[in-house]
PDB file of C-alpha atoms in Angstrom:
ATOM      1  CA  UNK P   1      -0.184  -0.186  -0.018  1.00 46.00           C
ATOM      2  CA  UNK P   2       1.399   3.434  -1.029  1.00 56.00           C
ATOM      3  CA  UNK P   3       1.939   5.636   1.913  1.00 60.00           C
ATOM      4  CA  UNK P   4       0.218   9.040   1.353  1.00 69.00           C
ATOM      5  CA  UNK P   5       2.121  11.833   3.175  1.00 68.00           C
ATOM      6  CA  UNK P   6       0.055  14.557   5.210  1.00 80.00           C
ATOM      7  CA  UNK P   7       0.551  17.995   3.652  1.00 91.00           C
ATOM      8  CA  UNK P   8       2.284  19.274   6.921  1.00 95.00           C
ATOM      9  CA  UNK P   9       3.499  17.619   9.876  1.00 97.00           C
ATOM     10  CA  UNK P  10       5.014  19.223  12.949  1.00 98.00           C
ATOM     11  CA  UNK P  11       6.717  17.563  16.002  1.00 98.00           C
ATOM     12  CA  UNK P  12       8.775  18.915  18.851  1.00 98.00           C
ATOM     13  CA  UNK P  13      11.344  16.341  20.198  1.00 98.00           C
ATOM     14  CA  UNK P  14      12.352  17.036  23.822  1.00 96.00           C
ATOM     15  CA  UNK P  15      14.230  15.821  26.700  1.00 93.00           C
ATOM     16  CA  UNK P  16      17.587  16.222  28.542  1.00 90.00           C
ATOM     17  CA  UNK P  17      20.638  16.695  26.652  1.00 86.00           C
ATOM     18  CA  UNK P  18      22.482  13.437  25.882  1.00 86.00           C
ATOM     19  CA  UNK P  19      19.330  11.533  25.426  1.00 92.00           C
ATOM     20  CA  UNK P  20      19.589  11.640  21.619  1.00 93.00           C
ATOM     21  CA  UNK P  21      16.711  14.114  21.046  1.00 95.00           C
ATOM     22  CA  UNK P  22      18.453  16.028  18.369  1.00 95.00           C
ATOM     23  CA  UNK P  23      19.399  12.581  16.705  1.00 96.00           C
ATOM     24  CA  UNK P  24      15.944  11.494  16.700  1.00 98.00           C
ATOM     25  CA  UNK P  25      14.719  14.795  15.106  1.00 98.00           C
ATOM     26  CA  UNK P  26      17.601  14.987  12.596  1.00 97.00           C
ATOM     27  CA  UNK P  27      17.006  11.530  11.436  1.00 98.00           C
ATOM     28  CA  UNK P  28      13.310  12.095  10.923  1.00 98.00           C
ATOM     29  CA  UNK P  29      14.002  15.268   9.034  1.00 98.00           C
ATOM     30  CA  UNK P  30      16.588  13.634   6.736  1.00 98.00           C
ATOM     31  CA  UNK P  31      14.449  10.546   6.079  1.00 98.00           C
ATOM     32  CA  UNK P  32      11.594  12.694   5.305  1.00 98.00           C
ATOM     33  CA  UNK P  33      13.571  14.673   2.488  1.00 96.00           C
ATOM     34  CA  UNK P  34      12.340  11.660   0.275  1.00 94.00           C
ATOM     35  CA  UNK P  35       8.533  12.553   0.579  1.00 95.00           C
ATOM     36  CA  UNK P  36       8.473  16.238   1.630  1.00 97.00           C
ATOM     37  CA  UNK P  37       9.688  19.321  -0.631  1.00 96.00           C
ATOM     38  CA  UNK P  38      10.286  21.375   2.387  1.00 98.00           C
ATOM     39  CA  UNK P  39      11.801  20.134   5.596  1.00 98.00           C
ATOM     40  CA  UNK P  40      13.130  22.129   8.459  1.00 98.00           C
ATOM     41  CA  UNK P  41      15.128  20.935  11.835  1.00 98.00           C
ATOM     42  CA  UNK P  42      15.875  23.536  14.327  1.00 97.00           C
ATOM     43  CA  UNK P  43      17.713  22.606  17.372  1.00 95.00           C
ATOM     44  CA  UNK P  44      17.335  24.212  20.732  1.00 88.00           C
ATOM     45  CA  UNK P  45      19.878  23.751  23.737  1.00 71.00           C
ATOM     46  CA  UNK P  46      19.367  24.679  27.278  1.00 63.00           C
ATOM     47  CA  UNK P  47      21.927  25.902  29.468  1.00 59.00           C
ATOM     48  CA  UNK P  48      24.190  22.666  29.077  1.00 48.00           C
ATOM     49  CA  UNK P  49      24.056  20.291  26.202  1.00 55.00           C
ATOM     50  CA  UNK P  50      24.334  17.216  28.237  1.00 61.00           C
ATOM     51  CA  UNK P  51      21.965  17.327  31.347  1.00 68.00           C
ATOM     52  CA  UNK P  52      19.957  20.385  30.229  1.00 80.00           C
ATOM     53  CA  UNK P  53      16.873  20.720  28.372  1.00 86.00           C
ATOM     54  CA  UNK P  54      17.184  19.695  24.691  1.00 90.00           C
ATOM     55  CA  UNK P  55      14.872  20.129  21.939  1.00 94.00           C
ATOM     56  CA  UNK P  56      14.316  20.386  18.280  1.00 97.00           C
ATOM     57  CA  UNK P  57      11.527  21.241  16.229  1.00 98.00           C
ATOM     58  CA  UNK P  58      10.700  19.249  12.670  1.00 98.00           C
ATOM     59  CA  UNK P  59       8.461  20.664  10.240  1.00 98.00           C
ATOM     60  CA  UNK P  60       7.750  18.389   7.168  1.00 98.00           C
ATOM     61  CA  UNK P  61       5.457  20.207   4.331  1.00 97.00           C
ATOM     62  CA  UNK P  62       4.820  19.926   0.688  1.00 95.00           C
ATOM     63  CA  UNK P  63       4.375  23.792   0.820  1.00 96.00           C
ATOM     64  CA  UNK P  64       6.796  26.349   1.845  1.00 96.00           C
ATOM     65  CA  UNK P  65       7.522  26.771   5.412  1.00 96.00           C
ATOM     66  CA  UNK P  66       7.106  30.353   6.537  1.00 94.00           C
ATOM     67  CA  UNK P  67       8.766  29.946  10.026  1.00 93.00           C
ATOM     68  CA  UNK P  68      10.594  27.129  11.482  1.00 93.00           C
ATOM     69  CA  UNK P  69       9.864  27.923  15.006  1.00 93.00           C
ATOM     70  CA  UNK P  70       6.672  26.757  16.758  1.00 94.00           C
ATOM     71  CA  UNK P  71       5.058  27.605  20.033  1.00 94.00           C
ATOM     72  CA  UNK P  72       2.847  24.554  19.801  1.00 97.00           C
ATOM     73  CA  UNK P  73       2.994  21.380  17.548  1.00 98.00           C
ATOM     74  CA  UNK P  74       0.653  18.701  16.552  1.00 97.00           C
ATOM     75  CA  UNK P  75       2.660  16.165  18.350  1.00 98.00           C
ATOM     76  CA  UNK P  76       5.555  16.535  21.037  1.00 98.00           C
ATOM     77  CA  UNK P  77       7.758  13.575  21.921  1.00 98.00           C
ATOM     78  CA  UNK P  78       9.266  13.844  25.304  1.00 98.00           C
ATOM     79  CA  UNK P  79      12.146  11.357  25.882  1.00 97.00           C
ATOM     80  CA  UNK P  80      12.111  12.119  29.625  1.00 96.00           C
ATOM     81  CA  UNK P  81       8.836  11.377  31.709  1.00 96.00           C
ATOM     82  CA  UNK P  82       9.656  14.080  34.301  1.00 94.00           C
ATOM     83  CA  UNK P  83       9.073  16.862  31.671  1.00 94.00           C
ATOM     84  CA  UNK P  84       5.446  16.332  31.287  1.00 96.00           C
ATOM     85  CA  UNK P  85       4.769  19.850  32.768  1.00 96.00           C
ATOM     86  CA  UNK P  86       7.441  21.558  30.855  1.00 94.00           C
ATOM     87  CA  UNK P  87       6.160  20.409  27.561  1.00 96.00           C
ATOM     88  CA  UNK P  88       2.625  20.128  28.033  1.00 98.00           C
ATOM     89  CA  UNK P  89       1.751  23.593  26.748  1.00 98.00           C
ATOM     90  CA  UNK P  90       3.664  22.864  23.459  1.00 98.00           C
ATOM     91  CA  UNK P  91       1.040  20.449  22.425  1.00 98.00           C
ATOM     92  CA  UNK P  92      -1.608  21.853  20.149  1.00 98.00           C
ATOM     93  CA  UNK P  93      -5.092  21.304  21.276  1.00 98.00           C
ATOM     94  CA  UNK P  94      -6.218  17.986  19.463  1.00 97.00           C
ATOM     95  CA  UNK P  95      -2.759  16.784  19.209  1.00 97.00           C
ATOM     96  CA  UNK P  96      -0.699  14.057  20.934  1.00 97.00           C
ATOM     97  CA  UNK P  97       2.218  13.928  23.359  1.00 98.00           C
ATOM     98  CA  UNK P  98       4.340  10.650  23.115  1.00 98.00           C
ATOM     99  CA  UNK P  99       6.208  10.411  26.330  1.00 97.00           C
ATOM    100  CA  UNK P 100       8.585   8.143  28.025  1.00 97.00           C
ATOM    101  CA  UNK P 101       6.760   6.487  31.091  1.00 95.00           C
ATOM    102  CA  UNK P 102       9.746   6.256  33.326  1.00 94.00           C
ATOM    103  CA  UNK P 103       9.665   9.227  35.613  1.00 93.00           C
ATOM    104  CA  UNK P 104       6.156  10.254  34.511  1.00 94.00           C
ATOM    105  CA  UNK P 105       4.557  11.242  38.058  1.00 93.00           C
ATOM    106  CA  UNK P 106       2.598  14.148  36.874  1.00 93.00           C
ATOM    107  CA  UNK P 107      -0.756  14.008  35.231  1.00 94.00           C
ATOM    108  CA  UNK P 108      -1.593  16.516  32.293  1.00 96.00           C
ATOM    109  CA  UNK P 109      -3.443  19.386  33.537  1.00 96.00           C
ATOM    110  CA  UNK P 110      -5.213  19.655  29.966  1.00 96.00           C
ATOM    111  CA  UNK P 111      -7.871  17.495  28.471  1.00 96.00           C
ATOM    112  CA  UNK P 112      -7.705  18.533  25.026  1.00 98.00           C
ATOM    113  CA  UNK P 113      -4.770  16.237  23.578  1.00 97.00           C
ATOM    114  CA  UNK P 114      -3.948  12.565  23.760  1.00 96.00           C
ATOM    115  CA  UNK P 115      -1.076  11.462  26.230  1.00 96.00           C
ATOM    116  CA  UNK P 116       0.629   8.214  25.002  1.00 96.00           C
ATOM    117  CA  UNK P 117       3.046   7.051  27.677  1.00 96.00           C
ATOM    118  CA  UNK P 118       5.688   4.616  26.353  1.00 95.00           C
ATOM    119  CA  UNK P 119       7.985   2.170  28.356  1.00 94.00           C
ATOM    120  CA  UNK P 120      10.788   2.848  25.993  1.00 95.00           C
ATOM    121  CA  UNK P 121      13.749   3.067  28.604  1.00 96.00           C
ATOM    122  CA  UNK P 122      12.800  -0.306  29.830  1.00 95.00           C
ATOM    123  CA  UNK P 123      12.979  -1.828  26.408  1.00 96.00           C
ATOM    124  CA  UNK P 124      16.108  -0.034  25.612  1.00 96.00           C
ATOM    125  CA  UNK P 125      17.655  -1.374  28.550  1.00 96.00           C
ATOM    126  CA  UNK P 126      16.632  -4.753  27.772  1.00 95.00           C
ATOM    127  CA  UNK P 127      17.982  -4.326  24.153  1.00 94.00           C
ATOM    128  CA  UNK P 128      21.347  -3.549  26.067  1.00 92.00           C
ATOM    129  CA  UNK P 129      21.708   0.239  25.821  1.00 94.00           C
ATOM    130  CA  UNK P 130      19.563   2.860  27.335  1.00 93.00           C
ATOM    131  CA  UNK P 131      20.418   5.517  24.721  1.00 93.00           C
ATOM    132  CA  UNK P 132      18.484   3.842  22.172  1.00 97.00           C
ATOM    133  CA  UNK P 133      15.310   4.917  23.913  1.00 97.00           C
ATOM    134  CA  UNK P 134      15.229   7.748  21.405  1.00 98.00           C
ATOM    135  CA  UNK P 135      14.801   5.236  18.557  1.00 98.00           C
ATOM    136  CA  UNK P 136      11.957   3.496  20.367  1.00 98.00           C
ATOM    137  CA  UNK P 137      10.039   6.716  20.886  1.00 98.00           C
ATOM    138  CA  UNK P 138      10.678   7.494  17.225  1.00 98.00           C
ATOM    139  CA  UNK P 139       9.263   4.214  16.225  1.00 98.00           C
ATOM    140  CA  UNK P 140       6.050   4.913  17.984  1.00 98.00           C
ATOM    141  CA  UNK P 141       5.839   8.323  16.446  1.00 98.00           C
ATOM    142  CA  UNK P 142       6.191   6.951  13.057  1.00 98.00           C
ATOM    143  CA  UNK P 143       3.521   4.131  13.704  1.00 96.00           C
ATOM    144  CA  UNK P 144       1.032   6.255  15.275  1.00 95.00           C
ATOM    145  CA  UNK P 145       1.376   9.474  13.322  1.00 94.00           C
ATOM    146  CA  UNK P 146       2.392   8.131  10.049  1.00 94.00           C
ATOM    147  CA  UNK P 147       4.449  11.227   8.885  1.00 95.00           C
ATOM    148  CA  UNK P 148       6.354   8.746   6.581  1.00 96.00           C
ATOM    149  CA  UNK P 149       6.946   5.246   5.796  1.00 97.00           C
ATOM    150  CA  UNK P 150       8.957   3.387   8.322  1.00 98.00           C
ATOM    151  CA  UNK P 151      11.277   2.009   5.750  1.00 98.00           C
ATOM    152  CA  UNK P 152      12.673   5.570   5.127  1.00 98.00           C
ATOM    153  CA  UNK P 153      13.743   5.871   8.716  1.00 98.00           C
ATOM    154  CA  UNK P 154      15.315   2.405   8.424  1.00 98.00           C
ATOM    155  CA  UNK P 155      17.061   3.495   5.132  1.00 98.00           C
ATOM    156  CA  UNK P 156      18.452   6.645   6.954  1.00 98.00           C
ATOM    157  CA  UNK P 157      19.714   4.537  10.012  1.00 98.00           C
ATOM    158  CA  UNK P 158      21.520   2.578   7.177  1.00 97.00           C
ATOM    159  CA  UNK P 159      23.135   5.457   5.589  1.00 96.00           C
ATOM    160  CA  UNK P 160      23.983   6.979   9.212  1.00 95.00           C
ATOM    161  CA  UNK P 161      25.205   3.793  10.740  1.00 95.00           C
ATOM    162  CA  UNK P 162      26.437   1.535   7.462  1.00 89.00           C
ATOM    163  CA  UNK P 163      29.795   0.210   8.485  1.00 92.00           C
ATOM    164  CA  UNK P 164      28.933  -0.203  12.256  1.00 94.00           C
ATOM    165  CA  UNK P 165      26.926  -2.981  12.134  1.00 94.00           C
ATOM    166  CA  UNK P 166      26.347  -3.550  15.559  1.00 94.00           C
ATOM    167  CA  UNK P 167      25.213   0.065  16.244  1.00 95.00           C
ATOM    168  CA  UNK P 168      22.982  -0.263  13.177  1.00 96.00           C
ATOM    169  CA  UNK P 169      21.553  -3.489  14.392  1.00 96.00           C
ATOM    170  CA  UNK P 170      20.835  -1.955  17.831  1.00 96.00           C
ATOM    171  CA  UNK P 171      19.161   1.191  16.459  1.00 97.00           C
ATOM    172  CA  UNK P 172      16.904  -0.820  13.910  1.00 97.00           C
ATOM    173  CA  UNK P 173      15.745  -3.332  16.575  1.00 97.00           C
ATOM    174  CA  UNK P 174      14.781  -0.360  19.007  1.00 98.00           C
ATOM    175  CA  UNK P 175      13.168   1.377  16.165  1.00 98.00           C
ATOM    176  CA  UNK P 176      11.192  -1.768  15.200  1.00 98.00           C
ATOM    177  CA  UNK P 177      10.064  -2.262  18.742  1.00 97.00           C
ATOM    178  CA  UNK P 178       8.773   1.143  18.618  1.00 97.00           C
ATOM    179  CA  UNK P 179       6.695   0.449  15.590  1.00 98.00           C
ATOM    180  CA  UNK P 180       5.339  -2.627  17.542  1.00 96.00           C
ATOM    181  CA  UNK P 181       4.384  -0.460  20.678  1.00 95.00           C
ATOM    182  CA  UNK P 182       2.710   2.030  18.333  1.00 95.00           C
ATOM    183  CA  UNK P 183       0.483  -0.437  16.908  1.00 93.00           C
ATOM    184  CA  UNK P 184      -1.105  -0.688  20.283  1.00 88.00           C
ATOM    185  CA  UNK P 185      -1.094   3.079  20.959  1.00 77.00           C
ATOM    186  CA  UNK P 186      -2.817   4.476  17.981  1.00 60.00           C
ATOM    187  CA  UNK P 187      -4.091   8.029  18.375  1.00 47.00           C
TER     188      UNK P 187
END
C-alpha cells in the first residue's frame, strides 16, 4: 500500500541533553526529504548540552515553511517522563504527546490532547543500551502519526550507521520495537 504523506507535519522532540533528542529529530528530517519538498530541523539547547533541556522542532511540508519556529506542535515527543509539565503547553489542542513513562509522575492539566506514555527506557535497557530509547519513541511516533513510511527511517539508519553493524542493528531493533508498541497505541 502506498503511503500518502500528510501535507504538513509538525513535531517537537524534547528531553534532556545526551538522550538523543537531536539525533531522533534529525533522523526524521533527513528521512523525510524523500517525501516532502520542504523540511526544517531546528535544534535548541538549554544551559548545558548534556544534562540540560534539549529540544528540536521538525516541520515536514509540501508547501513552503514560513517559519521553522513553533510555540505549539501537532505532536510533542518527550524522552524524559519528568518533563510532562514543561512540554504540555507545547502540544496543540487536538494533538498528541508521546512520552517516556519512566519518571512520569505528573498528570496532564489539559484534557484537549492525547497522552501516550511509552515504556521505551525499559525496552532500551533490555536491548542493551538505554541511549536507544530515542529510536523506540521515534518508532512509536512513526507508527502512530504516520508522517513517513517506516522504511525511510530504516534506510536513513543504514546511511548513518552503515559500516558499524552492531550500532545499526541495535538502532534498527529499537526502532522496530517502537513500531510494534505504536500498533497498540494509535491516536
